[in-house]
Amino acid sequence: MILMLPQVATVAKAEKENSTVTTLTLNISLPRAIPGQFVMAWLPGFDEKPLSLAGASPVKISVGERGPFSSRLCGLKKGGKLWVRGPYGRGFELEGKKILLVGGGYGFAPLRFLADQARKKKITATAICGARSKSLLMAPASCKTLFTTDDGSAGIKGNVLAAMEGLFAREKFDTVYTCGPERMMGSVARLAKKKKADCQLLLERYMKCGIGVCGHCACGDRLVCFDGPRFGYEMLSNPEFERVWRDKAGHKVPI
Amino acid sequence: MMGLETQLCKMKLRNPTVLASGIRGNNAHLLIRAAKEGAGAVTSKSCSLAPREGHNNPTMINTPEAMLNAIGLSNPGVEEEIGEIRAAVMGAKVPVIASIVAFSIEDFGKVAERISEAAPHMIEVDAACPNTHREGRMFSACAQDAAAVAKAVEEATNIPFSMKLSPDVPNIGEIAQACVDAGADAITAINTMGGMYVDAYARRAVLHNWFGGVSGPALKPVALKAVYNIRKAVGPKIPIIGTGGISTGMDAIEMIMAGANAVGIGSAVVLRKNVFKGVCSEMSAFMKEKGYKRLYELKLEE
Ligand SMILES: Cc1cc2nc3c(=O)[nH]c(=O)nc-3n(C[C@H](O)[C@H](O)[C@H](O)COP(=O)(O)OP(=O)(O)OC[C@H]3O[C@@H](n4cnc5c(N)ncnc54)[C@H](O)[C@@H]3O)c2cc1C
Ligand SMILES: Cc1cc2nc3c(=O)[nH]c(=O)nc-3n(C[C@H](O)[C@H](O)[C@H](O)COP(=O)(O)O)c2cc1C
Ligand code: FES
């Protein structure tokens, strides 16, 4: 089932995960939705923005506070209302027997949803969750989770790449799934390629329609809302990956 | 494909499908992609003199009855657009139509002049936008204003141009003729039709702008009538790009019978896979079955 029109939902639980991310659990379910897909969340009279699903039954979203819209979402309390449509886009495809999940910031939320799905399919998952420091770390996934911080305030000191190198030195993974800052994902993908693993990543671009018509969310000739947001190695040769983002007017902005 | 070739002014199209403006056409990569996917020509997103952020979301919804959008003509402005059009002209291998928009007669001339630097094969003038000097009334809402826009563009460029009209008028044929008299080389009909959707739980309109434009299958009968009226008014020589609700080969055949030389395809890019190739092969199949050899043989019997 895809909600083509926004449907009203009530916040059943609002949990602050760290100093910037709040996870909202809603009173509606999207049972067919898969990790990597997103919904358009609408606050009537204000704005509507894309958010990755952090869970589907019930719907969960993890919101990182960064501007006017995300601040309002993070301010919602139990009983608060928001409207959602979706799920949209292509989500992760679970493949292989042993998988590695590499996330940064709120990007770790869809990977936790993926870890839950992997568990159901008896696929062994290991996760790496990175942040600048302890106060920005996310809650662990339902699989073995390693934490890294740039300043060493929690987990392994260093970035997710070092932790990933460490894991690959000891074991083999069939597929690496990554979500987080674009340059981080680019580095993760290149490392995965070197290690001869498959790779899937989740891209973000400014979205307007969210359904593949307007063209605003383009990364090169790919539409993030329609062809993605899950992409693979083909992104490494996309002329705009890790380079160009388009703002609300469509101006090119360097990443 | 055999028999599907058509001509718009001096542009030769391998088939009559044209990517409509505002649909997956914000950058050169996307325009080239549509050409690769089979479009006979591609139209870029309308660009204005200054950059525009457009409206907040929701800017588009797909309802059970129709698609509705109020993007608010977001675009990075003509300066940045020149580069995209140049790259598209170099890479697309099909004619590139550059769409422009403005909010005063004078600015239409300025944008037309600037975009001509990129040497698109044709310019399309979105006249279905509000005139800030006339309480926001659309330029294409009356023959006089539409003609004034056409005249400004005619004086600003040597590139052939098409005037794109709104269906929200009682006399679209008359308006089209006034544009042709003022120098327009072609007509694109139609832009979206005004509409609105309500969310009863929110007690608000769904589109942030409250009003928007209806597109998709719901628009087809409106577009057919507009194209028919325009063809009657402008005579047989002026090319018409018939746009609105086209998603199948039969839709395209009907639009051409009503008077169009080519068909614009917008919302249908998400309604089916490979829409350009699909429409073309369905057109060919019908023409073969009925013994038509050329598009111009597709005519209504009156
Ligand atoms: C497929 C996808 C999934 C996403 N998933 C999540 C998620 O799970 N959690 C989360 O916190 N954020 C997610 N985002 C990003 C989220 O949409 C933005 O953080 C949010 O819109 C910021 O709005 P703002 O008003 O708070 O900030 P603003 O100050 O308006 O913008 C801050 C930044 O957010 C981004 N942004 C703003 N508007 C949009 C838009 N319409 N579309 C895309 N990006 C935008 C831009 O990078 C911008 O620079 C996702 C984006 C995409 C495209
Ligand atoms: C999201 C969206 C954006 C559009 N933007 C423009 C635009 O910038 N300029 C323009 O002339 N027409 C614009 N249009 C109108 C289309 O070009 C077309 O005329 C209309 O959608 C009808 O065709 P369709 O039913 O095939 O979609 C837009 C339509 C949609 C759906
Ligand atoms: S947001 Fe409109 S095409 Fe992706």
XYZ file of C-alpha atoms and ligand atoms in Angstrom, chain A residues 213, chain B residues 20-23 45-46 60 69 71 73 126 164 190-192 215-216 219 243-245 265-267, ligand 2:
56
model
C 7.928 14.099 -11.934
C 7.087 18.736 -21.545
C 8.504 21.663 -19.591
C 8.904 21.248 -15.838
C 9.152 17.487 -16.099
C 12.186 23.579 -17.032
C 11.047 27.202 -17.450
C 2.808 18.102 -6.011
C 1.188 20.786 -8.727
C 6.035 24.095 -7.813
C 8.405 27.964 -11.115
C 5.344 29.979 -20.676
C 2.497 28.044 -24.319
C -1.865 23.375 -22.889
C -0.318 24.221 -19.586
C -2.095 22.874 -16.494
C -2.144 17.515 -15.047
C -2.247 13.875 -16.080
C -6.451 16.925 -18.441
C 0.114 18.660 -24.402
C -2.061 17.387 -21.583
C -2.865 13.892 -20.378
C 4.410 14.316 -22.464
C 4.582 15.355 -18.826
C 3.029 13.543 -15.897
C 5.557 19.255 -11.742
C 5.197 20.037 -12.967
C 5.934 21.186 -13.283
C 5.632 21.936 -14.418
N 6.395 23.032 -14.715
C 6.156 23.731 -15.860
C 6.984 24.830 -16.232
O 7.939 25.187 -15.546
N 6.702 25.488 -17.391
C 5.675 25.112 -18.205
O 5.488 25.736 -19.256
N 4.881 24.078 -17.883
C 5.083 23.380 -16.731
N 4.289 22.296 -16.412
C 3.167 21.937 -17.301
C 3.536 20.776 -18.212
O 4.575 21.152 -19.103
C 2.326 20.317 -19.034
O 1.871 21.386 -19.834
C 1.173 19.836 -18.164
O 1.650 19.088 -17.071
C 0.168 18.983 -18.937
O 0.759 17.827 -19.462
P 0.662 16.368 -18.777
O -0.776 16.075 -18.516
O 1.281 15.450 -19.771
O 1.446 16.449 -17.511
C 4.558 21.542 -15.260
C 3.817 20.398 -14.935
C 4.116 19.641 -13.806
C 3.299 18.430 -13.497
